[in-house]
XYZ file of N, CA, C and O in Angstrom:
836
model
N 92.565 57.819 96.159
C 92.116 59.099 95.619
C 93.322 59.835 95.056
O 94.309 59.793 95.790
N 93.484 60.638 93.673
C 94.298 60.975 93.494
C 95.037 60.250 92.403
O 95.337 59.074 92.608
N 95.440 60.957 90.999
C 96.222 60.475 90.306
C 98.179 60.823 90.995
O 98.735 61.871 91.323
N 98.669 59.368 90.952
C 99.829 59.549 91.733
C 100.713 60.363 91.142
O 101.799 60.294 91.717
N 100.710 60.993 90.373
C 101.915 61.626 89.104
C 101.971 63.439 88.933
O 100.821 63.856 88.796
N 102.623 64.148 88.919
C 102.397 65.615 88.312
C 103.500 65.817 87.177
O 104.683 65.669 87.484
N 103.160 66.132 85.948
C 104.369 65.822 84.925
C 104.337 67.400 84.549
O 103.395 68.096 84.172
N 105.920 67.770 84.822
C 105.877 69.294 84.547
C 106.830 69.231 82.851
O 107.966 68.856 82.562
N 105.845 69.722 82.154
C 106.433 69.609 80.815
C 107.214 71.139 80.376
O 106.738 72.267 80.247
N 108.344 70.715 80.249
C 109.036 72.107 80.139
C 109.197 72.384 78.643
O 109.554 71.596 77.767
N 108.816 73.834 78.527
C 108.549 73.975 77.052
C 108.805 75.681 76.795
O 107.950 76.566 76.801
N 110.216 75.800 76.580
C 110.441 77.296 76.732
C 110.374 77.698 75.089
O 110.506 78.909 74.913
N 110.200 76.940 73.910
C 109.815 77.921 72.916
C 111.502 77.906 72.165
O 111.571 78.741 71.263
N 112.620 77.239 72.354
C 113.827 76.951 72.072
C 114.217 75.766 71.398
O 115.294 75.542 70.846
N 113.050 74.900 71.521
C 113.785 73.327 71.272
C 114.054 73.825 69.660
O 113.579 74.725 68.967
N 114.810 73.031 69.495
C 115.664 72.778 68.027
C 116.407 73.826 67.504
O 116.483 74.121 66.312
N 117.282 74.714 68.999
C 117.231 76.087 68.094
C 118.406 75.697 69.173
O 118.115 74.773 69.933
N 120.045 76.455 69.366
C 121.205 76.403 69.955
C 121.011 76.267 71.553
O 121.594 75.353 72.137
N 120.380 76.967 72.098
C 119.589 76.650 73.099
C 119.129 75.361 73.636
O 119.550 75.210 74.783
N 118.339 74.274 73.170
C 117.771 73.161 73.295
C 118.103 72.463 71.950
O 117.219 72.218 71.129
N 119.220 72.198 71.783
C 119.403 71.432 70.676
C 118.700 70.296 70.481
O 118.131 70.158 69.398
N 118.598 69.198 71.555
C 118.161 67.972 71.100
C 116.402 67.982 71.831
O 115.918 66.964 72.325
N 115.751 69.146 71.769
C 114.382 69.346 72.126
C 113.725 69.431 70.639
O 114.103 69.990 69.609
N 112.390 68.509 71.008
C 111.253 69.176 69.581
C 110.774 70.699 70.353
O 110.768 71.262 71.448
N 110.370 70.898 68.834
C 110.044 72.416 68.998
C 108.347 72.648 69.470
O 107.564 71.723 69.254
N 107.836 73.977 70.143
C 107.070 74.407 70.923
C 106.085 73.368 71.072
O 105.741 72.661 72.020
N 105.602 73.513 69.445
C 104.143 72.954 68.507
C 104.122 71.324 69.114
O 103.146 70.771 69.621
N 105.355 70.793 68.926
C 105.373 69.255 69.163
C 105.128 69.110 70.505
O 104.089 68.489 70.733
N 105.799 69.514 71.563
C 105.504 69.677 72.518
C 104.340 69.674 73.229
O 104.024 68.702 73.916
N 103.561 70.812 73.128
C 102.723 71.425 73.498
C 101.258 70.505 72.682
O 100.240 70.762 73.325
N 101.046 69.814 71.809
C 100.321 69.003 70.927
C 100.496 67.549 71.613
O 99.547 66.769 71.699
N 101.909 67.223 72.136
C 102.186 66.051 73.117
C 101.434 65.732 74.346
O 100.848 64.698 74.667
N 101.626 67.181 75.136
C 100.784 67.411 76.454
C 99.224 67.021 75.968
O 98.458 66.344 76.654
N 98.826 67.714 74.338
C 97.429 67.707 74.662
C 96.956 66.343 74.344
O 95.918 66.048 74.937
N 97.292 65.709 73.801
C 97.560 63.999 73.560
C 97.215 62.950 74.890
O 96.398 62.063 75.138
N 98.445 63.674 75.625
C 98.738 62.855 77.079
C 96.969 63.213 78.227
O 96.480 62.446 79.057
N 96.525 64.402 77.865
C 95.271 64.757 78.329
C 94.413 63.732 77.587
O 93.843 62.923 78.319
N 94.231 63.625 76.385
C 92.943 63.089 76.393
C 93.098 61.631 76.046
O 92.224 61.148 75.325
N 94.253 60.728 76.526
C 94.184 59.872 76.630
C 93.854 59.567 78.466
O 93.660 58.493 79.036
N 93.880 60.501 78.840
C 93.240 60.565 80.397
C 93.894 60.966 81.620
O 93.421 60.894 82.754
N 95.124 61.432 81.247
C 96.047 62.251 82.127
C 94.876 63.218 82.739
O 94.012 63.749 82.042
N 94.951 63.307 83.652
C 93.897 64.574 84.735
C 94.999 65.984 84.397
O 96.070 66.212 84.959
N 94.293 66.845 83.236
C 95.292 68.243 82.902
C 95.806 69.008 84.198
O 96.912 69.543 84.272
N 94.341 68.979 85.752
C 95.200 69.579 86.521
C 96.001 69.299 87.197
O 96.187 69.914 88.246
N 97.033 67.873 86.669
C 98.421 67.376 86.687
C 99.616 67.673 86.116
O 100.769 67.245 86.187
N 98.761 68.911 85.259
C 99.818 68.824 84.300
C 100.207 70.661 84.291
O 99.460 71.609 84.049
N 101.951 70.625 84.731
C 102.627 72.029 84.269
C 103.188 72.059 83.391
O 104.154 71.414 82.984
N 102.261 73.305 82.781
C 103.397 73.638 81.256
C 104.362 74.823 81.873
O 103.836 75.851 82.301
N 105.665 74.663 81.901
C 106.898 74.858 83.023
C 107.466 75.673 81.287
O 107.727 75.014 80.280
N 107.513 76.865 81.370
C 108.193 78.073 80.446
C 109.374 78.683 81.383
O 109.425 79.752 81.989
N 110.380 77.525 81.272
C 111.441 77.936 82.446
C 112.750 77.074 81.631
O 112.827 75.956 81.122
N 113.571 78.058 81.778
C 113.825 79.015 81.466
C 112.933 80.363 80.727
O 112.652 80.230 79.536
N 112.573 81.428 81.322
C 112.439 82.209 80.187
C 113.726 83.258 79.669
O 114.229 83.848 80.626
N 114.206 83.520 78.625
C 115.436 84.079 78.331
C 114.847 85.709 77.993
O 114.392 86.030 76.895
N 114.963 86.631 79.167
C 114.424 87.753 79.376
C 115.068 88.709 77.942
O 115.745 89.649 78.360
N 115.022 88.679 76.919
C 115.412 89.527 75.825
C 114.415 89.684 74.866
O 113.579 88.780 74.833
N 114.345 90.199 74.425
C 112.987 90.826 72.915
C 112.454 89.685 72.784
O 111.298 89.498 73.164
N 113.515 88.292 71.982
C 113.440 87.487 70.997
C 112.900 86.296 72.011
O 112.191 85.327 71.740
N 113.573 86.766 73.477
C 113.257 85.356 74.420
C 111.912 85.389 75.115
O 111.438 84.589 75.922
N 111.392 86.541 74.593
C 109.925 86.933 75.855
C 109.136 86.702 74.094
O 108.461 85.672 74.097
N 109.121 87.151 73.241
C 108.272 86.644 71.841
C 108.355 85.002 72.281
O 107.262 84.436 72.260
N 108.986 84.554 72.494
C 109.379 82.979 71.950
C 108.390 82.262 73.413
O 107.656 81.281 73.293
N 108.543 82.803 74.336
C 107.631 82.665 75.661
C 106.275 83.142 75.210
O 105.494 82.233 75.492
N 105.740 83.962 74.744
C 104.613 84.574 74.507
C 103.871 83.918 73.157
O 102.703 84.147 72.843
N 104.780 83.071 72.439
C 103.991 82.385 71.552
C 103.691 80.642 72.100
O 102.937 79.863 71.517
N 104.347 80.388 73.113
C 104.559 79.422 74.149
C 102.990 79.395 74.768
O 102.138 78.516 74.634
N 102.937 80.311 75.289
C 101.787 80.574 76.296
C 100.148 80.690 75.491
O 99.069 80.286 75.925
N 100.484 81.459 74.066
C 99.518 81.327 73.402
C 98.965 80.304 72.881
O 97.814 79.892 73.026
N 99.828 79.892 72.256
C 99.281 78.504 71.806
C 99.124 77.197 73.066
O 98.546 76.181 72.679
N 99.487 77.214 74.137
C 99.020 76.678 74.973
C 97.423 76.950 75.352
O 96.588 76.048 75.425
N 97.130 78.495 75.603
C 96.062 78.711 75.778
C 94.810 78.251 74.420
O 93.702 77.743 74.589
N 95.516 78.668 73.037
C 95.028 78.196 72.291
C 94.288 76.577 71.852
O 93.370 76.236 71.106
N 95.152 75.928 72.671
C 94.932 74.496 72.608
C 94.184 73.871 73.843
O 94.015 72.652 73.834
N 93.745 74.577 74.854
C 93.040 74.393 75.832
C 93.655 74.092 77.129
O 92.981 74.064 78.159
N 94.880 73.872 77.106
C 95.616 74.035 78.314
C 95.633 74.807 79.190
O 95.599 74.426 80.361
N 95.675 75.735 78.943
C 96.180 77.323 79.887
C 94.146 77.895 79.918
O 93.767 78.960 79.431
N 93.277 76.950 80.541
C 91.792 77.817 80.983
C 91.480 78.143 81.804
O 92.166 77.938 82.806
N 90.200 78.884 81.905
C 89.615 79.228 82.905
C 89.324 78.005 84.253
O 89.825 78.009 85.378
N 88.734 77.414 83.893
C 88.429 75.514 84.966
C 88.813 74.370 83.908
O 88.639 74.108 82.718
N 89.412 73.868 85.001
C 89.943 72.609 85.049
C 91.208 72.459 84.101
O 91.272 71.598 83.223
N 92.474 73.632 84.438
C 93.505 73.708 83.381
C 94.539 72.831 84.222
O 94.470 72.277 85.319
N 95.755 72.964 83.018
C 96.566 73.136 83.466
C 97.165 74.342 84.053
O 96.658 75.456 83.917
N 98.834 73.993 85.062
C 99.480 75.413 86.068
C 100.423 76.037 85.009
O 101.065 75.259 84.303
N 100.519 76.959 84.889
C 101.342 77.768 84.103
C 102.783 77.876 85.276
O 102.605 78.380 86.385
N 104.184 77.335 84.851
C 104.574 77.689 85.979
C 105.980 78.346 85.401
O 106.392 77.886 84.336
N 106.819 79.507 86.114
C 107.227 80.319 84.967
C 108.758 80.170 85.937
O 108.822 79.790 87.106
N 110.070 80.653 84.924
C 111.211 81.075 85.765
C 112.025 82.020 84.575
O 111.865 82.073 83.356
N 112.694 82.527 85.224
C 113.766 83.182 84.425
C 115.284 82.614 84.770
O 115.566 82.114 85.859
N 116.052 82.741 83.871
C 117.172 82.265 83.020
C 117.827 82.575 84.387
O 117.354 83.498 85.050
N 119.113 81.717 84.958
C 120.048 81.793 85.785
C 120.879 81.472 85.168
O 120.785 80.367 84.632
N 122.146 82.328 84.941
C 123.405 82.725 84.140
C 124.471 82.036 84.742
O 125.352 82.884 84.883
N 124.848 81.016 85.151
C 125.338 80.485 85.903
C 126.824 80.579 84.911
O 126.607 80.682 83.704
N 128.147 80.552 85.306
C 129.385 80.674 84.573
C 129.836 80.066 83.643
O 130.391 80.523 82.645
N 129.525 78.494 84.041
C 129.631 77.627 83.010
C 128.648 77.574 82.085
O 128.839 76.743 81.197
N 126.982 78.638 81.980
C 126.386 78.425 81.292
C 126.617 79.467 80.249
O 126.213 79.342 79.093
N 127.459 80.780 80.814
C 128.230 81.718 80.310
C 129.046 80.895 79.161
O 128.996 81.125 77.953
N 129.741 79.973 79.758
C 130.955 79.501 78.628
C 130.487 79.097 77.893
O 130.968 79.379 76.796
N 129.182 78.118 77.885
C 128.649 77.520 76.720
C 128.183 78.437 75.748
O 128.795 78.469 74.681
N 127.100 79.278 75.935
C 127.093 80.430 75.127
C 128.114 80.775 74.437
O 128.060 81.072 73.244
N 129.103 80.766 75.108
C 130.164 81.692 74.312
C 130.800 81.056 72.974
O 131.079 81.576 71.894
N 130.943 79.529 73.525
C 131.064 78.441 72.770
C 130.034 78.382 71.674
O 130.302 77.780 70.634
N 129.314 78.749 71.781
C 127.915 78.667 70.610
C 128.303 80.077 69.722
O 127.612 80.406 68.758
N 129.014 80.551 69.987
C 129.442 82.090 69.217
C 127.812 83.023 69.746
O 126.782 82.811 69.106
N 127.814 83.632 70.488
C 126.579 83.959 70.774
C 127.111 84.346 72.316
O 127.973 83.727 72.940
N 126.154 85.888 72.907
C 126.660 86.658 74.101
C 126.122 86.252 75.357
O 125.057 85.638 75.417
N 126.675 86.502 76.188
C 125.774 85.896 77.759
C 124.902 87.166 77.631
O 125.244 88.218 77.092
N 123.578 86.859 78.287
C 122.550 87.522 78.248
C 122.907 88.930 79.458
O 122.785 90.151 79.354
N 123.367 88.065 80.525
C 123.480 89.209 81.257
C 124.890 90.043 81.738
O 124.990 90.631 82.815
N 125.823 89.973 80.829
C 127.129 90.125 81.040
C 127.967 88.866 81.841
O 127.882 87.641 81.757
N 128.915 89.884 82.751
C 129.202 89.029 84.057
C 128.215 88.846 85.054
O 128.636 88.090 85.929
N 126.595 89.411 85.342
C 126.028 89.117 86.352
C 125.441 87.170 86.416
O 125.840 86.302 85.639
N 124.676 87.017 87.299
C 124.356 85.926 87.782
C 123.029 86.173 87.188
O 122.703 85.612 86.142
N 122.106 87.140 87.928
C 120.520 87.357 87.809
C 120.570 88.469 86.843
O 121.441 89.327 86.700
N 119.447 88.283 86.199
C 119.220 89.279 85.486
C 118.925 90.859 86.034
O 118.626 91.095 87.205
N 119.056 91.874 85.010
C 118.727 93.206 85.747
C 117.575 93.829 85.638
O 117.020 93.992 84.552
N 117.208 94.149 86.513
C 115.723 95.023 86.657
C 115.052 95.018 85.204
O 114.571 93.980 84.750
N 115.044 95.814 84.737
C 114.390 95.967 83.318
C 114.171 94.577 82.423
O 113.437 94.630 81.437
N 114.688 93.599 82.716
C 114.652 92.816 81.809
C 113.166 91.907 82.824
O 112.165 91.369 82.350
N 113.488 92.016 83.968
C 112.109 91.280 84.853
C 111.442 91.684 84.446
O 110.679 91.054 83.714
N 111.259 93.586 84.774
C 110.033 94.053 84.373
C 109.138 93.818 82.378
O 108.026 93.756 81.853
N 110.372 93.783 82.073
C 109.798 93.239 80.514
C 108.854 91.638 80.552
O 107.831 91.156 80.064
N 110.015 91.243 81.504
C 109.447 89.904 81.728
C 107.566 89.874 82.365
O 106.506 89.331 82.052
N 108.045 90.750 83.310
C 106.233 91.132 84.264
C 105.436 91.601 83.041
O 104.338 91.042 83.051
N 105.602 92.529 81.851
C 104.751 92.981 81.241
C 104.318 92.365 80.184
O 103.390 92.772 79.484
N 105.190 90.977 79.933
C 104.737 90.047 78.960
C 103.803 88.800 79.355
O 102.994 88.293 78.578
N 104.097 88.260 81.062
C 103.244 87.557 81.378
C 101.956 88.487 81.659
O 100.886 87.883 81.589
N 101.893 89.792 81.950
C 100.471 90.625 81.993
C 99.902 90.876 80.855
O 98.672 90.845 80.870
N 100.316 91.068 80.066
C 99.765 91.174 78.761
C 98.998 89.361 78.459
O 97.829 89.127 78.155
N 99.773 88.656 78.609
C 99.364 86.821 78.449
C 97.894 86.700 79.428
O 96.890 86.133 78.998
N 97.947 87.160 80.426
C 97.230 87.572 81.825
C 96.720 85.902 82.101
O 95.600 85.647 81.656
N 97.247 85.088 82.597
C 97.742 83.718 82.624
C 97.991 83.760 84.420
O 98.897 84.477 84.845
N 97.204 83.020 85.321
C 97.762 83.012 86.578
C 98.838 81.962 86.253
O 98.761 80.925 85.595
N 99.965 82.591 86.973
C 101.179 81.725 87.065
C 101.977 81.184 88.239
O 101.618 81.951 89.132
N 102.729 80.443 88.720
C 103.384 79.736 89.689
C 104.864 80.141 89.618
O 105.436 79.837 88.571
N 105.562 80.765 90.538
C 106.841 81.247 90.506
C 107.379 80.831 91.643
O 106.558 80.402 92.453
N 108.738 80.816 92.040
C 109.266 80.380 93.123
C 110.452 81.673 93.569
O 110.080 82.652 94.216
N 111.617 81.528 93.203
C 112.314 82.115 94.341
C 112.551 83.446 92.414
O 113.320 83.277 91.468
N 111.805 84.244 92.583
C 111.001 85.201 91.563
C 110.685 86.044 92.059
O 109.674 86.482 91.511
N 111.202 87.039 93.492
C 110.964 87.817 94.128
C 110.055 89.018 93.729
O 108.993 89.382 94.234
N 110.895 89.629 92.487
C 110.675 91.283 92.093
C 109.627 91.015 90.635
O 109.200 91.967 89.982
N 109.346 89.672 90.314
C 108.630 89.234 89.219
C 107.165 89.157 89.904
O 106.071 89.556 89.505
N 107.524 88.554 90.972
C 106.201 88.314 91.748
C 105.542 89.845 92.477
O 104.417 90.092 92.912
N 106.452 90.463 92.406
C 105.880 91.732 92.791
C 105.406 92.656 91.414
O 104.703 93.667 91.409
N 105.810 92.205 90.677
C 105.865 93.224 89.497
C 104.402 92.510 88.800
O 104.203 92.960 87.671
N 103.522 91.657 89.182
C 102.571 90.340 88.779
C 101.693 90.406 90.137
O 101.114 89.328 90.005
N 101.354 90.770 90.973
C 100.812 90.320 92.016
C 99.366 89.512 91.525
O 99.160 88.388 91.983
N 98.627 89.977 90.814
C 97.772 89.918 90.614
C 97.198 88.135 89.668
O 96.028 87.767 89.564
N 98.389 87.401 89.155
C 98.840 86.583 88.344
C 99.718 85.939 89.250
O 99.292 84.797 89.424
N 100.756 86.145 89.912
C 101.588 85.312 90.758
C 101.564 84.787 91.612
O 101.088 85.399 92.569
N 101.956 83.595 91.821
C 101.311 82.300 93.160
C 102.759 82.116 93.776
O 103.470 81.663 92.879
N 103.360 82.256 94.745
C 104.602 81.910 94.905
C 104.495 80.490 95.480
O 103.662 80.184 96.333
N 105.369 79.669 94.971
C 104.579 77.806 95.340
C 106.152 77.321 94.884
O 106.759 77.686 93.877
N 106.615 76.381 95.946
C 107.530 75.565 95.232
C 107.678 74.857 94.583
O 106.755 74.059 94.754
N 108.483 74.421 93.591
C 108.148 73.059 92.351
C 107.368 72.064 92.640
O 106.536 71.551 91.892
N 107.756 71.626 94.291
C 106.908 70.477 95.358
C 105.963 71.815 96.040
O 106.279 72.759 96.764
N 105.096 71.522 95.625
C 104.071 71.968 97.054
C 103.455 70.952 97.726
O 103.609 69.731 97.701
N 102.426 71.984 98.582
C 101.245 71.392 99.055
C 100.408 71.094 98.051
O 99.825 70.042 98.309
N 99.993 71.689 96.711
C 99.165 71.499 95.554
C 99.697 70.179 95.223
O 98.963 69.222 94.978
N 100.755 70.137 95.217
C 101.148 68.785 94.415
C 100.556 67.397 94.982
O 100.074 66.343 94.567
N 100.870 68.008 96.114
C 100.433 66.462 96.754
C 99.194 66.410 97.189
O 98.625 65.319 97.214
N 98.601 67.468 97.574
C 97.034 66.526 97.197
C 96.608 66.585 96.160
O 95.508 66.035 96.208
N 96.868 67.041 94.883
C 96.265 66.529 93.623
C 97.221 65.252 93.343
O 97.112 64.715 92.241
N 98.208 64.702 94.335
C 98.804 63.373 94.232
C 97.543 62.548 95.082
O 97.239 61.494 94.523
N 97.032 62.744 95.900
C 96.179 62.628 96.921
C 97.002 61.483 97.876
O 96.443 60.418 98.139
N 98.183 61.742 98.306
C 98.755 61.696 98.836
C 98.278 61.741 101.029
O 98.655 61.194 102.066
N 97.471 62.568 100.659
C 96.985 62.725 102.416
C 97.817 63.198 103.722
O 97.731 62.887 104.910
N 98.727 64.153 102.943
C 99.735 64.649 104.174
C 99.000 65.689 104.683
O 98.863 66.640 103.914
N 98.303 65.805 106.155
C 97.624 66.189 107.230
C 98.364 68.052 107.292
O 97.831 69.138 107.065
N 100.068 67.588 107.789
C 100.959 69.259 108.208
C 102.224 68.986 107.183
O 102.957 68.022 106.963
N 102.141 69.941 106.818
C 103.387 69.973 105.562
C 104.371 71.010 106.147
O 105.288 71.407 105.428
N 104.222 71.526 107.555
C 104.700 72.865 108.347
C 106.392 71.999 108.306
O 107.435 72.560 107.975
N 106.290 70.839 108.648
C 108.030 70.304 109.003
C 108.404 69.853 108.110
O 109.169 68.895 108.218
N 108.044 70.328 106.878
C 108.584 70.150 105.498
C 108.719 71.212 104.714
O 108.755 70.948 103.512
N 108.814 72.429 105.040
C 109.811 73.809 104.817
C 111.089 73.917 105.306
O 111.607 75.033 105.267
N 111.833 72.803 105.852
C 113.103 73.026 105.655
C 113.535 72.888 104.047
O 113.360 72.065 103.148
N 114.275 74.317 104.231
C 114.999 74.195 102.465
C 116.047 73.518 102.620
O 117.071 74.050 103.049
N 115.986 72.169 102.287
C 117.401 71.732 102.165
C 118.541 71.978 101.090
O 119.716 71.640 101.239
N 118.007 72.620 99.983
C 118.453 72.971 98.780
C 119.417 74.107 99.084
O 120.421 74.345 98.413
N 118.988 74.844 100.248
C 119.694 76.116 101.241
C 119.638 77.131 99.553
O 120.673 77.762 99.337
N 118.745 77.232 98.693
C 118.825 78.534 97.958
C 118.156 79.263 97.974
O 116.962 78.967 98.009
N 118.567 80.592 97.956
C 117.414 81.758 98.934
C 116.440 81.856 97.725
O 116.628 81.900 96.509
N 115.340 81.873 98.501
C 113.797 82.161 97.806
C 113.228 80.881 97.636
O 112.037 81.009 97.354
N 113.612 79.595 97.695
C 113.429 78.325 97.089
C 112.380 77.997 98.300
O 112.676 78.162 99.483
N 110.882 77.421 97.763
C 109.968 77.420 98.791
C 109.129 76.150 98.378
O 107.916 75.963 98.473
N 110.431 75.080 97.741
C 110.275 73.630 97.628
C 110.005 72.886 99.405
O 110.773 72.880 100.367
N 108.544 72.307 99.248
C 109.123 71.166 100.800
C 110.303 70.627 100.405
O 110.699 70.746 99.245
N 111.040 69.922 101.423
C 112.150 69.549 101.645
C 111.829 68.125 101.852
O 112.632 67.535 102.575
N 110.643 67.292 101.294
C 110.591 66.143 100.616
C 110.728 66.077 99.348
O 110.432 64.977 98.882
N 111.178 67.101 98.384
C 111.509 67.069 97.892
C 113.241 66.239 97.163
O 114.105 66.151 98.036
N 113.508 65.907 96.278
C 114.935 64.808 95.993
C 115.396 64.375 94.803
O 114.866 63.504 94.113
N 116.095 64.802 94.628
C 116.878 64.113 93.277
C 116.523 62.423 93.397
O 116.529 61.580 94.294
N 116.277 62.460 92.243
C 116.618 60.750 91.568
C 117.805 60.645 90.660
O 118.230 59.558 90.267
N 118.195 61.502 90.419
C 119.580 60.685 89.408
C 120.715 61.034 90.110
O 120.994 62.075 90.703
N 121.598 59.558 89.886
C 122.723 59.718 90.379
C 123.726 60.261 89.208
O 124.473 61.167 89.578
N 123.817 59.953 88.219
C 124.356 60.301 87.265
C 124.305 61.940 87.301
O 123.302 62.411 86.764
N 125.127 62.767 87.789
C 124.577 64.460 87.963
C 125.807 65.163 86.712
O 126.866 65.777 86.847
N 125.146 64.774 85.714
C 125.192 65.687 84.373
C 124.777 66.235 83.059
O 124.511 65.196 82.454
N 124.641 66.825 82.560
C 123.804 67.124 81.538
C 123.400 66.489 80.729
O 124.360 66.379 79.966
N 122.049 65.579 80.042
C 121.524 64.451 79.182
C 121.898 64.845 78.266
O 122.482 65.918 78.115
N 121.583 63.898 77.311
C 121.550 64.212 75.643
C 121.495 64.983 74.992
O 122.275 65.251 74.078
N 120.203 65.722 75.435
C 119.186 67.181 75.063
C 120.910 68.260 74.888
O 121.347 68.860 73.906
N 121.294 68.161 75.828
C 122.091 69.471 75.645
C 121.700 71.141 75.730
O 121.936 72.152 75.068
N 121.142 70.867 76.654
C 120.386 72.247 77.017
C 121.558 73.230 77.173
O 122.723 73.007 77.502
N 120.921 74.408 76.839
C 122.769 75.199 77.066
C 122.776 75.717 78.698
O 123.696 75.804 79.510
N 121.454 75.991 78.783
C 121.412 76.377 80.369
C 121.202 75.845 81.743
O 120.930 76.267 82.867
N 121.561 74.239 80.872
C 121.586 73.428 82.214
C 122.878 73.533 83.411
O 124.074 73.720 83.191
N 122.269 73.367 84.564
C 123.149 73.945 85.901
C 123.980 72.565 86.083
O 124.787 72.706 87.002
N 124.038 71.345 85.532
C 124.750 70.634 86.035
C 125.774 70.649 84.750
O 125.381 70.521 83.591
N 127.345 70.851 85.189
C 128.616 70.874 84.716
C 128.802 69.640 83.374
O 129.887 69.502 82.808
């Protein structure tokens, strides 16, 4: 019972643009997923993952035409959708340098997380979308959304029984081994690559060095 797979398709609305250099853009994407559905992928396998979102004017438009045309294309419904699952941008130092390297400003100065106002822009663009969504360690987003926000780790319990998997207590699988605060991944959760550095793609905001 159970398709064994959950494919989280990440699609922040950047590909082919300094950001996601070696990504196709939204349309391709998002036309891919709907492909992979009706050749028989079960959609409620499938996350369209708008993560990074880059909390600025240009980065919440670029998310908001993301989400539309998802919904537009039948992804994002009422029954039997796909999970909308959302994050905001972590500024990490070296992702600072790359930016900088791109001639182009870090979003949030010297901070790490973004500042208040830019969440709440963030909260008033997924409310306006009005899209139930999946957030994780998204504290003041999830408060600013209650009504739309699922707090669920990348691994849940959802995952695995729509893996149908058959795990009975998932209680001794909240250790965070990841140890990052808010992160509410089970801790069967695991890397597969040994290789720990940034692919091809060249994402600018990828966390590995």
């Amino acid at each position: 019972k159970g398709f064994p797979l959950i494919i989280h398709a990440t699609v922040t609305g950047w590909g082919g643009t300094f950001v996601e250099p070696g990504i196709h853009d939204y349309h391709t994407q998002l036309n891919k997923a709907c492909d992979l559905c009706k050749a028989g992928f079960p959609i409620e396998n499938l996350v369209i993952r708008v993560d990074p979102i880059w909390p600025t004017s240009s980065g919440l438009k670029r998310a908001a035409e993301v989400i539309e045309e998802a919904k537009s294309l039948g992804l994002l419904q009422k029954k039997k959708t796909a999970r909308l699952r959302v994050s905001i941008l972590d500024e990490y130092k070296h992702v600072k340098e790359r930016i900088r390297r791109a001639n182009h400003e870090p979003v949030y100065g010297d901070k790490f997380y973004p500042p208040v106002f830019m969440v709440e822009k963030t909260a008033e663009m997924l409310k306006n979308e009005n899209v139930p969504f999946e957030t994780c360690a998204e504290e003041l987003l999830t408060k600013k959304c209650p009504e739309l926000a699922a707090v669920k780790g990348c691994v849940s319990e959802t995952d695995l029984a729509l893996m149908g998997l058959g795990i009975k207590d998932v209680n001794e699988m909240y250790e965070n081994k990841q140890r990052r605060s808010g992160c509410h991944c089970l801790s069967c959760k695991s890397e597969l690559f040994n290789d720990r550095k940034p692919c091809p793609t060249k994402c600018i905001y990828c966390y590995w060095k």
